mmCIF file of N, CA and C in Angstrom:
data_model
loop_
_atom_site.group_PDB
_atom_site.id
_atom_site.type_symbol
_atom_site.label_atom_id
_atom_site.label_comp_id
_atom_site.label_asym_id
_atom_site.label_seq_id
_atom_site.Cartn_x
_atom_site.Cartn_y
_atom_site.Cartn_z
ATOM 1 N N MET A 207 0.838 -1.180 0.000
ATOM 2 C CA MET A 207 0.000 0.000 0.000
ATOM 3 C C MET A 207 0.885 1.245 0.000
ATOM 4 N N PHE A 208 0.278 2.347 -0.445
ATOM 5 C CA PHE A 208 0.997 3.602 -0.585
ATOM 6 C C PHE A 208 0.250 4.736 0.109
ATOM 7 N N LEU A 209 1.013 5.672 0.636
ATOM 8 C CA LEU A 209 0.478 6.869 1.258
ATOM 9 C C LEU A 209 0.742 8.023 0.296
ATOM 10 N N HIS A 210 -0.311 8.743 -0.096
ATOM 11 C CA HIS A 210 -0.188 9.887 -1.000
ATOM 12 C C HIS A 210 -0.569 11.151 -0.251
ATOM 13 N N TYR A 211 0.213 12.222 -0.472
ATOM 14 C CA TYR A 211 -0.121 13.499 0.156
ATOM 15 C C TYR A 211 0.600 14.637 -0.538
ATOM 16 N N THR A 212 0.145 15.847 -0.264
ATOM 17 C CA THR A 212 0.788 17.051 -0.773
ATOM 18 C C THR A 212 1.392 17.773 0.413
ATOM 19 N N SER A 213 2.686 18.068 0.332
ATOM 20 C CA SER A 213 3.368 18.753 1.439
ATOM 21 C C SER A 213 3.050 20.245 1.420
ATOM 22 N N ALA A 214 3.463 20.940 2.469
ATOM 23 C CA ALA A 214 3.183 22.372 2.611
ATOM 24 C C ALA A 214 3.737 23.184 1.444
ATOM 25 N N ASP A 215 4.812 22.696 0.804
ATOM 26 C CA ASP A 215 5.394 23.424 -0.332
ATOM 27 C C ASP A 215 4.705 23.102 -1.656
ATOM 28 N N GLY A 216 3.623 22.309 -1.613
ATOM 29 C CA GLY A 216 2.848 22.010 -2.814
ATOM 30 C C GLY A 216 3.303 20.795 -3.606
ATOM 31 N N LYS A 217 4.318 20.105 -3.139
ATOM 32 C CA LYS A 217 4.811 18.927 -3.859
ATOM 33 C C LYS A 217 3.990 17.695 -3.493
ATOM 34 N N ARG A 218 3.697 16.867 -4.514
ATOM 35 C CA ARG A 218 2.994 15.600 -4.281
ATOM 36 C C ARG A 218 4.013 14.555 -3.856
ATOM 37 N N HIS A 219 3.648 13.759 -2.854
ATOM 38 C CA HIS A 219 4.531 12.722 -2.345
ATOM 39 C C HIS A 219 3.817 11.383 -2.322
ATOM 40 N N GLU A 220 4.626 10.350 -2.395
ATOM 41 C CA GLU A 220 4.108 8.989 -2.308
ATOM 42 C C GLU A 220 5.114 8.178 -1.502
ATOM 43 N N LEU A 221 4.639 7.517 -0.469
ATOM 44 C CA LEU A 221 5.496 6.668 0.351
ATOM 45 C C LEU A 221 4.923 5.261 0.357
ATOM 46 N N SER A 222 5.771 4.289 0.103
ATOM 47 C CA SER A 222 5.332 2.904 0.190
ATOM 48 C C SER A 222 5.306 2.498 1.658
ATOM 49 N N LEU A 223 4.227 1.863 2.073
ATOM 50 C CA LEU A 223 4.141 1.380 3.444
ATOM 51 C C LEU A 223 4.805 0.007 3.565
ATOM 52 N N SER A 224 4.866 -0.728 2.477
ATOM 53 C CA SER A 224 5.470 -2.058 2.491
ATOM 54 C C SER A 224 6.949 -1.968 2.835
ATOM 55 N N GLY A 225 7.394 -2.905 3.640
ATOM 56 C CA GLY A 225 8.803 -2.951 4.019
ATOM 57 C C GLY A 225 9.181 -1.993 5.138
ATOM 58 N N ARG A 226 8.222 -1.285 5.683
ATOM 59 C CA ARG A 226 8.488 -0.352 6.789
ATOM 60 C C ARG A 226 7.913 -0.936 8.071
ATOM 61 N N ALA A 227 8.661 -0.805 9.140
ATOM 62 C CA ALA A 227 8.135 -1.207 10.448
ATOM 63 C C ALA A 227 7.153 -0.154 10.936
ATOM 64 N N SER A 228 7.489 1.132 10.686
ATOM 65 C CA SER A 228 6.595 2.214 11.102
ATOM 66 C C SER A 228 6.864 3.468 10.285
ATOM 67 N N LEU A 229 5.897 4.374 10.359
ATOM 68 C CA LEU A 229 5.981 5.661 9.691
ATOM 69 C C LEU A 229 5.332 6.661 10.645
ATOM 70 N N THR A 230 6.028 7.729 10.991
ATOM 71 C CA THR A 230 5.493 8.689 11.955
ATOM 72 C C THR A 230 5.142 10.013 11.284
ATOM 73 N N PHE A 231 4.165 10.708 11.875
ATOM 74 C CA PHE A 231 3.714 12.020 11.419
ATOM 75 C C PHE A 231 3.883 12.984 12.582
ATOM 76 N N GLY A 232 4.408 14.178 12.306
ATOM 77 C CA GLY A 232 4.506 15.163 13.374
ATOM 78 C C GLY A 232 5.290 16.383 12.964
ATOM 79 N N ARG A 233 5.331 17.348 13.859
ATOM 80 C CA ARG A 233 6.082 18.571 13.548
ATOM 81 C C ARG A 233 7.569 18.430 13.873
ATOM 82 N N SER A 234 7.944 17.345 14.540
ATOM 83 C CA SER A 234 9.355 17.094 14.832
ATOM 84 C C SER A 234 10.102 16.789 13.532
ATOM 85 N N PRO A 235 11.305 17.331 13.372
ATOM 86 C CA PRO A 235 12.097 17.000 12.181
ATOM 87 C C PRO A 235 12.425 15.499 12.088
ATOM 88 N N GLU A 236 12.343 14.789 13.217
ATOM 89 C CA GLU A 236 12.616 13.351 13.209
ATOM 90 C C GLU A 236 11.440 12.530 12.683
ATOM 91 N N ALA A 237 10.258 13.133 12.553
ATOM 92 C CA ALA A 237 9.085 12.405 12.043
ATOM 93 C C ALA A 237 9.327 12.036 10.584
ATOM 94 N N THR A 238 8.849 10.870 10.186
ATOM 95 C CA THR A 238 8.988 10.442 8.793
ATOM 96 C C THR A 238 8.299 11.444 7.870
ATOM 97 N N VAL A 239 7.087 11.845 8.252
ATOM 98 C CA VAL A 239 6.336 12.849 7.503
ATOM 99 C C VAL A 239 6.278 14.095 8.378
ATOM 100 N N HIS A 240 7.110 15.074 8.031
ATOM 101 C CA HIS A 240 7.222 16.300 8.806
ATOM 102 C C HIS A 240 6.083 17.237 8.419
ATOM 103 N N ILE A 241 5.303 17.664 9.431
ATOM 104 C CA ILE A 241 4.178 18.582 9.203
ATOM 105 C C ILE A 241 4.432 19.830 10.044
ATOM 106 N N PRO A 242 4.943 20.899 9.421
ATOM 107 C CA PRO A 242 5.279 22.111 10.163
ATOM 108 C C PRO A 242 4.051 22.959 10.475
ATOM 109 N N GLU A 243 3.271 22.493 11.431
ATOM 110 C CA GLU A 243 2.028 23.167 11.793
ATOM 111 C C GLU A 243 1.940 23.193 13.321
ATOM 112 N N THR A 244 1.575 24.318 13.892
ATOM 113 C CA THR A 244 1.573 24.452 15.356
ATOM 114 C C THR A 244 0.553 23.547 16.044
ATOM 115 N N ARG A 245 -0.524 23.201 15.374
ATOM 116 C CA ARG A 245 -1.547 22.339 15.978
ATOM 117 C C ARG A 245 -1.157 20.856 15.968
ATOM 118 N N ILE A 246 -0.026 20.555 15.383
ATOM 119 C CA ILE A 246 0.437 19.165 15.262
ATOM 120 C C ILE A 246 1.422 18.873 16.396
ATOM 121 N N SER A 247 1.268 17.728 17.030
ATOM 122 C CA SER A 247 2.204 17.318 18.085
ATOM 123 C C SER A 247 3.543 16.922 17.467
ATOM 124 N N ARG A 248 4.580 16.879 18.316
ATOM 125 C CA ARG A 248 5.905 16.489 17.815
ATOM 126 C C ARG A 248 5.852 15.150 17.087
ATOM 127 N N ILE A 249 5.304 14.148 17.736
ATOM 128 C CA ILE A 249 4.982 12.866 17.084
ATOM 129 C C ILE A 249 3.483 12.696 17.289
ATOM 130 N N HIS A 250 2.736 12.996 16.268
ATOM 131 C CA HIS A 250 1.279 13.100 16.336
ATOM 132 C C HIS A 250 0.595 11.741 16.133
ATOM 133 N N ALA A 251 1.066 10.997 15.138
ATOM 134 C CA ALA A 251 0.454 9.706 14.816
ATOM 135 C C ALA A 251 1.510 8.792 14.215
ATOM 136 N N GLU A 252 1.150 7.509 14.155
ATOM 137 C CA GLU A 252 2.089 6.526 13.618
ATOM 138 C C GLU A 252 1.311 5.456 12.850
ATOM 139 N N ILE A 253 1.899 5.025 11.742
ATOM 140 C CA ILE A 253 1.366 3.866 11.019
ATOM 141 C C ILE A 253 2.371 2.747 11.239
ATOM 142 N N ARG A 254 1.868 1.592 11.675
ATOM 143 C CA ARG A 254 2.716 0.425 11.929
ATOM 144 C C ARG A 254 2.216 -0.764 11.146
ATOM 145 N N ALA A 255 3.164 -1.584 10.706
ATOM 146 C CA ALA A 255 2.805 -2.863 10.099
ATOM 147 C C ALA A 255 2.432 -3.803 11.238
ATOM 148 N N TRP A 256 1.323 -4.515 11.065
ATOM 149 C CA TRP A 256 0.865 -5.455 12.085
ATOM 150 C C TRP A 256 0.265 -6.641 11.368
ATOM 151 N N ASP A 257 0.923 -7.787 11.458
ATOM 152 C CA ASP A 257 0.565 -8.968 10.672
ATOM 153 C C ASP A 257 0.572 -8.566 9.199
ATOM 154 N N GLN A 258 -0.530 -8.727 8.524
ATOM 155 C CA GLN A 258 -0.613 -8.365 7.101
ATOM 156 C C GLN A 258 -1.282 -7.007 6.883
ATOM 157 N N ASP A 259 -1.537 -6.281 7.965
ATOM 158 C CA ASP A 259 -2.246 -5.006 7.883
ATOM 159 C C ASP A 259 -1.334 -3.848 8.262
ATOM 160 N N PHE A 260 -1.840 -2.645 7.985
ATOM 161 C CA PHE A 260 -1.204 -1.424 8.455
ATOM 162 C C PHE A 260 -2.210 -0.734 9.367
ATOM 163 N N VAL A 261 -1.734 -0.319 10.532
ATOM 164 C CA VAL A 261 -2.600 0.266 11.548
ATOM 165 C C VAL A 261 -2.122 1.680 11.847
ATOM 166 N N ILE A 262 -3.075 2.626 11.895
ATOM 167 C CA ILE A 262 -2.728 3.988 12.295
ATOM 168 C C ILE A 262 -3.141 4.171 13.743
ATOM 169 N N LYS A 263 -2.285 4.886 14.482
ATOM 170 C CA LYS A 263 -2.546 5.121 15.904
ATOM 171 C C LYS A 263 -2.240 6.574 16.233
ATOM 172 N N ASP A 264 -3.169 7.209 16.930
ATOM 173 C CA ASP A 264 -2.949 8.552 17.448
ATOM 174 C C ASP A 264 -1.987 8.396 18.637
ATOM 175 N N MET A 265 -0.915 9.137 18.639
ATOM 176 C CA MET A 265 0.101 9.021 19.687
ATOM 177 C C MET A 265 -0.172 10.010 20.824
ATOM 178 N N HIS A 266 -1.412 10.009 21.311
ATOM 179 C CA HIS A 266 -1.849 10.875 22.413
ATOM 180 C C HIS A 266 -1.668 12.352 22.073
ATOM 181 N N SER A 267 -1.982 12.686 20.823
ATOM 182 C CA SER A 267 -1.866 14.073 20.389
ATOM 183 C C SER A 267 -2.989 14.909 20.990
ATOM 184 N N ARG A 268 -2.788 16.184 21.037
ATOM 185 C CA ARG A 268 -3.786 17.083 21.612
ATOM 186 C C ARG A 268 -5.010 17.231 20.705
ATOM 187 N N ASN A 269 -4.790 17.286 19.384
ATOM 188 C CA ASN A 269 -5.887 17.563 18.460
ATOM 189 C C ASN A 269 -6.393 16.339 17.700
ATOM 190 N N GLY A 270 -5.790 15.191 17.889
ATOM 191 C CA GLY A 270 -6.297 13.954 17.317
ATOM 192 C C GLY A 270 -6.142 13.818 15.810
ATOM 193 N N ILE A 271 -6.679 12.715 15.309
ATOM 194 C CA ILE A 271 -6.671 12.416 13.875
ATOM 195 C C ILE A 271 -8.076 11.961 13.475
ATOM 196 N N THR A 272 -8.372 12.103 12.193
ATOM 197 C CA THR A 272 -9.621 11.549 11.684
ATOM 198 C C THR A 272 -9.301 10.585 10.553
ATOM 199 N N LEU A 273 -10.122 9.559 10.454
ATOM 200 C CA LEU A 273 -10.025 8.584 9.375
ATOM 201 C C LEU A 273 -11.382 8.576 8.692
ATOM 202 N N ASN A 274 -11.386 8.985 7.419
ATOM 203 C CA ASN A 274 -12.631 9.086 6.651
ATOM 204 C C ASN A 274 -13.667 9.955 7.365
ATOM 205 N N GLY A 275 -13.181 11.039 7.980
ATOM 206 C CA GLY A 275 -14.064 12.003 8.619
ATOM 207 C C GLY A 275 -14.483 11.668 10.038
ATOM 208 N N ILE A 276 -14.010 10.556 10.586
ATOM 209 C CA ILE A 276 -14.399 10.136 11.935
ATOM 210 C C ILE A 276 -13.172 10.159 12.840
ATOM 211 N N HIS A 277 -13.313 10.831 13.982
ATOM 212 C CA HIS A 277 -12.219 10.872 14.950
ATOM 213 C C HIS A 277 -11.884 9.441 15.369
ATOM 214 N N THR A 278 -10.602 9.117 15.372
ATOM 215 C CA THR A 278 -10.203 7.747 15.716
ATOM 216 C C THR A 278 -8.910 7.742 16.509
ATOM 217 N N GLU A 279 -8.741 6.719 17.300
ATOM 218 C CA GLU A 279 -7.503 6.542 18.072
ATOM 219 C C GLU A 279 -6.619 5.488 17.424
ATOM 220 N N VAL A 280 -7.243 4.376 16.994
ATOM 221 C CA VAL A 280 -6.529 3.274 16.354
ATOM 222 C C VAL A 280 -7.443 2.674 15.290
ATOM 223 N N ALA A 281 -6.889 2.382 14.105
ATOM 224 C CA ALA A 281 -7.709 1.780 13.047
ATOM 225 C C ALA A 281 -6.826 1.051 12.048
ATOM 226 N N VAL A 282 -7.371 -0.003 11.470
ATOM 227 C CA VAL A 282 -6.708 -0.721 10.380
ATOM 228 C C VAL A 282 -6.986 0.058 9.099
ATOM 229 N N LEU A 283 -5.939 0.285 8.302
ATOM 230 C CA LEU A 283 -6.075 1.066 7.076
ATOM 231 C C LEU A 283 -6.436 0.184 5.888
ATOM 232 N N LYS A 284 -7.247 0.756 4.979
ATOM 233 C CA LYS A 284 -7.646 0.091 3.746
ATOM 234 C C LYS A 284 -7.430 1.055 2.588
ATOM 235 N N PRO A 285 -7.248 0.532 1.380
ATOM 236 C CA PRO A 285 -7.145 1.419 0.220
ATOM 237 C C PRO A 285 -8.371 2.322 0.127
ATOM 238 N N GLY A 286 -8.127 3.591 -0.167
ATOM 239 C CA GLY A 286 -9.210 4.574 -0.267
ATOM 240 C C GLY A 286 -9.420 5.371 1.005
ATOM 241 N N ASP A 287 -8.833 4.937 2.118
ATOM 242 C CA ASP A 287 -8.967 5.678 3.371
ATOM 243 C C ASP A 287 -8.300 7.043 3.262
ATOM 244 N N VAL A 288 -8.910 8.032 3.936
ATOM 245 C CA VAL A 288 -8.347 9.381 3.983
ATOM 246 C C VAL A 288 -8.088 9.728 5.446
ATOM 247 N N ILE A 289 -6.836 10.014 5.746
ATOM 248 C CA ILE A 289 -6.409 10.394 7.090
ATOM 249 C C ILE A 289 -6.259 11.910 7.106
ATOM 250 N N ARG A 290 -6.778 12.553 8.148
ATOM 251 C CA ARG A 290 -6.592 13.998 8.299
ATOM 252 C C ARG A 290 -5.868 14.236 9.605
ATOM 253 N N ILE A 291 -4.749 14.953 9.479
ATOM 254 C CA ILE A 291 -3.959 15.363 10.634
ATOM 255 C C ILE A 291 -3.788 16.868 10.503
ATOM 256 N N GLY A 292 -4.415 17.620 11.384
ATOM 257 C CA GLY A 292 -4.416 19.077 11.247
ATOM 258 C C GLY A 292 -5.134 19.447 9.962
ATOM 259 N N THR A 293 -4.484 20.240 9.124
ATOM 260 C CA THR A 293 -5.085 20.631 7.846
ATOM 261 C C THR A 293 -4.611 19.757 6.698
ATOM 262 N N HIS A 294 -3.824 18.727 6.988
ATOM 263 C CA HIS A 294 -3.256 17.880 5.941
ATOM 264 C C HIS A 294 -4.038 16.586 5.764
ATOM 265 N N GLU A 295 -4.220 16.200 4.488
ATOM 266 C CA GLU A 295 -4.890 14.948 4.166
ATOM 267 C C GLU A 295 -3.901 13.972 3.546
ATOM 268 N N PHE A 296 -4.045 12.726 3.923
ATOM 269 C CA PHE A 296 -3.206 11.639 3.436
ATOM 270 C C PHE A 296 -4.134 10.535 2.937
ATOM 271 N N THR A 297 -3.890 10.049 1.742
ATOM 272 C CA THR A 297 -4.747 9.022 1.159
ATOM 273 C C THR A 297 -3.983 7.712 1.064
ATOM 274 N N ILE A 298 -4.657 6.634 1.410
ATOM 275 C CA ILE A 298 -4.085 5.297 1.313
ATOM 276 C C ILE A 298 -4.555 4.686 -0.006
ATOM 277 N N GLU A 299 -3.629 4.223 -0.821
ATOM 278 C CA GLU A 299 -3.954 3.595 -2.100
ATOM 279 C C GLU A 299 -3.255 2.248 -2.199
ATOM 280 N N GLN A 300 -3.855 1.354 -2.949
ATOM 281 C CA GLN A 300 -3.275 0.025 -3.142
ATOM 282 C C GLN A 300 -2.059 0.071 -4.058
ATOM 283 N N GLU A 301 -2.126 0.898 -5.100
ATOM 284 C CA GLU A 301 -1.060 0.943 -6.096
ATOM 285 C C GLU A 301 -0.379 2.302 -6.092
ATOM 286 N N ALA A 302 0.805 2.324 -6.690
ATOM 287 C CA ALA A 302 1.551 3.568 -6.820
ATOM 288 C C ALA A 302 0.861 4.472 -7.838
ATOM 289 N N MET A 303 1.049 5.778 -7.685
ATOM 290 C CA MET A 303 0.530 6.735 -8.666
ATOM 291 C C MET A 303 1.314 6.571 -9.949
ATOM 292 N N LYS A 304 0.658 6.800 -11.051
ATOM 293 C CA LYS A 304 1.368 6.797 -12.324
ATOM 294 C C LYS A 304 1.783 8.222 -12.606
ATOM 295 N N GLY A 305 3.062 8.447 -12.572
ATOM 296 C CA GLY A 305 3.581 9.762 -12.891
ATOM 297 C C GLY A 305 3.757 9.889 -14.391
ATOM 298 N N THR A 306 4.077 11.077 -14.841
ATOM 299 C CA THR A 306 4.263 11.322 -16.263
ATOM 300 C C THR A 306 5.325 10.401 -16.833
ATOM 301 N N ARG A 307 6.394 10.208 -16.102
ATOM 302 C CA ARG A 307 7.480 9.360 -16.594
ATOM 303 C C ARG A 307 7.007 7.917 -16.799
ATOM 304 N N THR A 308 6.225 7.392 -15.869
ATOM 305 C CA THR A 308 5.713 6.033 -15.978
ATOM 306 C C THR A 308 4.795 5.895 -17.180
ATOM 307 N N ILE A 309 3.921 6.853 -17.385
ATOM 308 C CA ILE A 309 2.989 6.806 -18.510
ATOM 309 C C ILE A 309 3.755 6.856 -19.825
ATOM 310 N N VAL A 310 4.739 7.729 -19.926
ATOM 311 C CA VAL A 310 5.543 7.827 -21.152
ATOM 312 C C VAL A 310 6.270 6.505 -21.404
ATOM 313 N N GLN A 311 6.785 5.883 -20.351
ATOM 314 C CA GLN A 311 7.463 4.590 -20.512
ATOM 315 C C GLN A 311 6.493 3.525 -21.020
ATOM 316 N N GLU A 312 5.271 3.510 -20.510
ATOM 317 C CA GLU A 312 4.272 2.536 -20.963
ATOM 318 C C GLU A 312 3.929 2.753 -22.435
ATOM 319 N N VAL A 313 3.754 3.999 -22.838
ATOM 320 C CA VAL A 313 3.438 4.318 -24.230
ATOM 321 C C VAL A 313 4.591 3.886 -25.132
ATOM 322 N N ALA A 314 5.819 4.208 -24.739
ATOM 323 C CA ALA A 314 6.986 3.811 -25.536
ATOM 324 C C ALA A 314 7.065 2.301 -25.684
ATOM 325 N N ARG A 315 6.782 1.586 -24.602
ATOM 326 C CA ARG A 315 6.821 0.119 -24.661
ATOM 327 C C ARG A 315 5.758 -0.419 -25.618
ATOM 328 N N GLU A 316 4.557 0.155 -25.574
ATOM 329 C CA GLU A 316 3.486 -0.288 -26.468
ATOM 330 C C GLU A 316 3.851 -0.054 -27.922
ATOM 331 N N ILE A 317 4.502 1.059 -28.224
ATOM 332 C CA ILE A 317 4.923 1.346 -29.597
ATOM 333 C C ILE A 317 6.007 0.356 -30.018
ATOM 334 N N GLU A 318 7.008 0.154 -29.156
ATOM 335 C CA GLU A 318 8.102 -0.772 -29.476
ATOM 336 C C GLU A 318 7.615 -2.196 -29.706
ATOM 337 N N GLU A 319 6.651 -2.629 -28.897
ATOM 338 C CA GLU A 319 6.135 -3.994 -29.011
ATOM 339 C C GLU A 319 5.165 -4.141 -30.181
ATOM 340 N N GLY A 320 4.866 -3.041 -30.856
ATOM 341 C CA GLY A 320 3.970 -3.091 -31.998
ATOM 342 C C GLY A 320 2.504 -3.236 -31.631
ATOM 343 N N LYS A 321 2.187 -3.064 -30.353
ATOM 344 C CA LYS A 321 0.796 -3.189 -29.919
ATOM 345 C C LYS A 321 -0.045 -2.013 -30.413
ATOM 346 N N LYS A 322 0.569 -0.827 -30.417
ATOM 347 C CA LYS A 322 -0.135 0.373 -30.851
ATOM 348 C C LYS A 322 0.825 1.244 -31.641
ATOM 349 N N GLY A 323 0.247 1.943 -32.604
ATOM 350 C CA GLY A 323 1.027 2.906 -33.364
ATOM 351 C C GLY A 323 0.877 4.288 -32.784
ATOM 352 N N TYR A 324 1.679 5.174 -33.288
ATOM 353 C CA TYR A 324 1.684 6.557 -32.829
ATOM 354 C C TYR A 324 0.307 7.194 -32.972
ATOM 355 N N ARG A 325 -0.341 6.988 -34.112
ATOM 356 C CA ARG A 325 -1.660 7.580 -34.358
ATOM 357 C C ARG A 325 -2.716 7.019 -33.405
ATOM 358 N N THR A 326 -2.648 5.730 -33.138
ATOM 359 C CA THR A 326 -3.621 5.111 -32.226
ATOM 360 C C THR A 326 -3.507 5.721 -30.837
ATOM 361 N N ILE A 327 -2.292 5.890 -30.357
ATOM 362 C CA ILE A 327 -2.069 6.467 -29.031
ATOM 363 C C ILE A 327 -2.551 7.915 -28.988
ATOM 364 N N LEU A 328 -2.256 8.693 -30.027
ATOM 365 C CA LEU A 328 -2.731 10.080 -30.069
ATOM 366 C C LEU A 328 -4.257 10.127 -30.082
ATOM 367 N N ARG A 329 -4.891 9.231 -30.835
ATOM 368 C CA ARG A 329 -6.355 9.176 -30.885
ATOM 369 C C ARG A 329 -6.922 8.887 -29.493
ATOM 370 N N GLU A 330 -6.314 7.950 -28.776
ATOM 371 C CA GLU A 330 -6.779 7.607 -27.425
ATOM 372 C C GLU A 330 -6.654 8.806 -26.479
ATOM 373 N N ILE A 331 -5.560 9.539 -26.596
ATOM 374 C CA ILE A 331 -5.357 10.716 -25.748
ATOM 375 C C ILE A 331 -6.422 11.765 -26.045
ATOM 376 N N VAL A 332 -6.657 12.045 -27.322
ATOM 377 C CA VAL A 332 -7.661 13.035 -27.709
ATOM 378 C C VAL A 332 -9.046 12.602 -27.253
ATOM 379 N N GLN A 333 -9.380 11.327 -27.440
ATOM 380 C CA GLN A 333 -10.701 10.834 -27.027
ATOM 381 C C GLN A 333 -10.884 10.946 -25.512
ATOM 382 N N SER A 334 -9.851 10.627 -24.743
ATOM 383 C CA SER A 334 -9.992 10.705 -23.282
ATOM 384 C C SER A 334 -10.171 12.141 -22.816
ATOM 385 N N THR A 335 -9.512 13.095 -23.459
ATOM 386 C CA THR A 335 -9.691 14.493 -23.064
ATOM 387 C C THR A 335 -11.036 15.016 -23.529
ATOM 388 N N ASP A 336 -11.536 14.546 -24.691
ATOM 389 C CA ASP A 336 -12.866 14.948 -25.163
ATOM 390 C C ASP A 336 -13.943 14.476 -24.202
ATOM 391 N N VAL A 337 -13.826 13.258 -23.710
ATOM 392 C CA VAL A 337 -14.813 12.711 -22.781
ATOM 393 C C VAL A 337 -14.832 13.532 -21.505
ATOM 394 N N LYS A 338 -13.669 13.910 -20.994
ATOM 395 C CA LYS A 338 -13.598 14.711 -19.768
ATOM 396 C C LYS A 338 -14.217 16.090 -19.975
ATOM 397 N N LYS A 339 -14.001 16.685 -21.165
ATOM 398 C CA LYS A 339 -14.562 18.007 -21.446
ATOM 399 C C LYS A 339 -16.079 17.944 -21.578
ATOM 400 N N LYS A 340 -16.575 16.885 -22.242
ATOM 401 C CA LYS A 340 -18.018 16.761 -22.469
ATOM 402 C C LYS A 340 -18.779 16.415 -21.202
ATOM 403 N N ASN A 341 -18.160 15.645 -20.310
ATOM 404 C CA ASN A 341 -18.869 15.160 -19.133
ATOM 405 C C ASN A 341 -18.021 15.364 -17.886
ATOM 406 N N PRO A 342 -17.837 16.614 -17.445
ATOM 407 C CA PRO A 342 -16.980 16.855 -16.276
ATOM 408 C C PRO A 342 -17.541 16.266 -14.989
ATOM 409 N N GLU A 343 -18.870 16.004 -14.928
ATOM 410 C CA GLU A 343 -19.459 15.434 -13.716
ATOM 411 C C GLU A 343 -19.144 13.967 -13.566
ATOM 412 N N SER A 344 -18.763 13.287 -14.659
ATOM 413 C CA SER A 344 -18.545 11.840 -14.597
ATOM 414 C C SER A 344 -17.448 11.474 -13.607
ATOM 415 N N ARG A 345 -16.449 12.318 -13.478
ATOM 416 C CA ARG A 345 -15.362 12.031 -12.530
ATOM 417 C C ARG A 345 -15.864 12.100 -11.096
ATOM 418 N N SER A 346 -16.695 13.107 -10.776
ATOM 419 C CA SER A 346 -17.185 13.224 -9.398
ATOM 420 C C SER A 346 -18.212 12.144 -9.093
ATOM 421 N N GLN A 347 -18.988 11.718 -10.091
ATOM 422 C CA GLN A 347 -19.968 10.669 -9.863
ATOM 423 C C GLN A 347 -19.295 9.340 -9.612
ATOM 424 N N LYS A 348 -18.192 9.062 -10.308
ATOM 425 C CA LYS A 348 -17.479 7.795 -10.110
ATOM 426 C C LYS A 348 -16.883 7.702 -8.725
ATOM 427 N N SER A 349 -16.473 8.822 -8.146
ATOM 428 C CA SER A 349 -15.816 8.784 -6.842
ATOM 429 C C SER A 349 -16.804 8.683 -5.686
ATOM 430 N N GLU A 350 -18.097 8.861 -5.947
ATOM 431 C CA GLU A 350 -19.068 8.802 -4.853
ATOM 432 C C GLU A 350 -19.432 7.401 -4.487
#
C-alpha cells in the first residue's frame, strides 16, 4: 500500500508502506512525515505494520486524527482511506501513482512492441480528453 499526500510546499509525495516497520507524522524534524504546523504534536500519529495489515494510531496528540471524517484513536487502514492530521490529508492507495514518466514509458513500450502505433495512441489521448470536457461530472460521480 501507498500513502499519498501534498506537502506544505505544494509537492505531491508517495510513500510505500510495504517494508516499513513504522511511519510517523509530526512537527518534529525526526518524524517520517514532517508537518510544520503548530496544531500538530511532535509525534502526532504513527502507522505500523501489524501482521498483514497497516494500523494507524494517534500518539496521544492534543488535536487527534480523523479517518474518513471520523475521529479515531486506532484503526486498520484500507485502500481509499483518507487520514486527516491538522489541515493535511493523506490518502491510502493500493497501487503507486502513475507519474508522467511512468505513462511515457508505458506508451513507448506499447509502440516498441507493436501493440499500438503513434496515431492510435494520439487518438486515445484526444478521445480521453474529449470525454472529460463533455462530461466533467462523470469524474465526481465515479468517486461517490
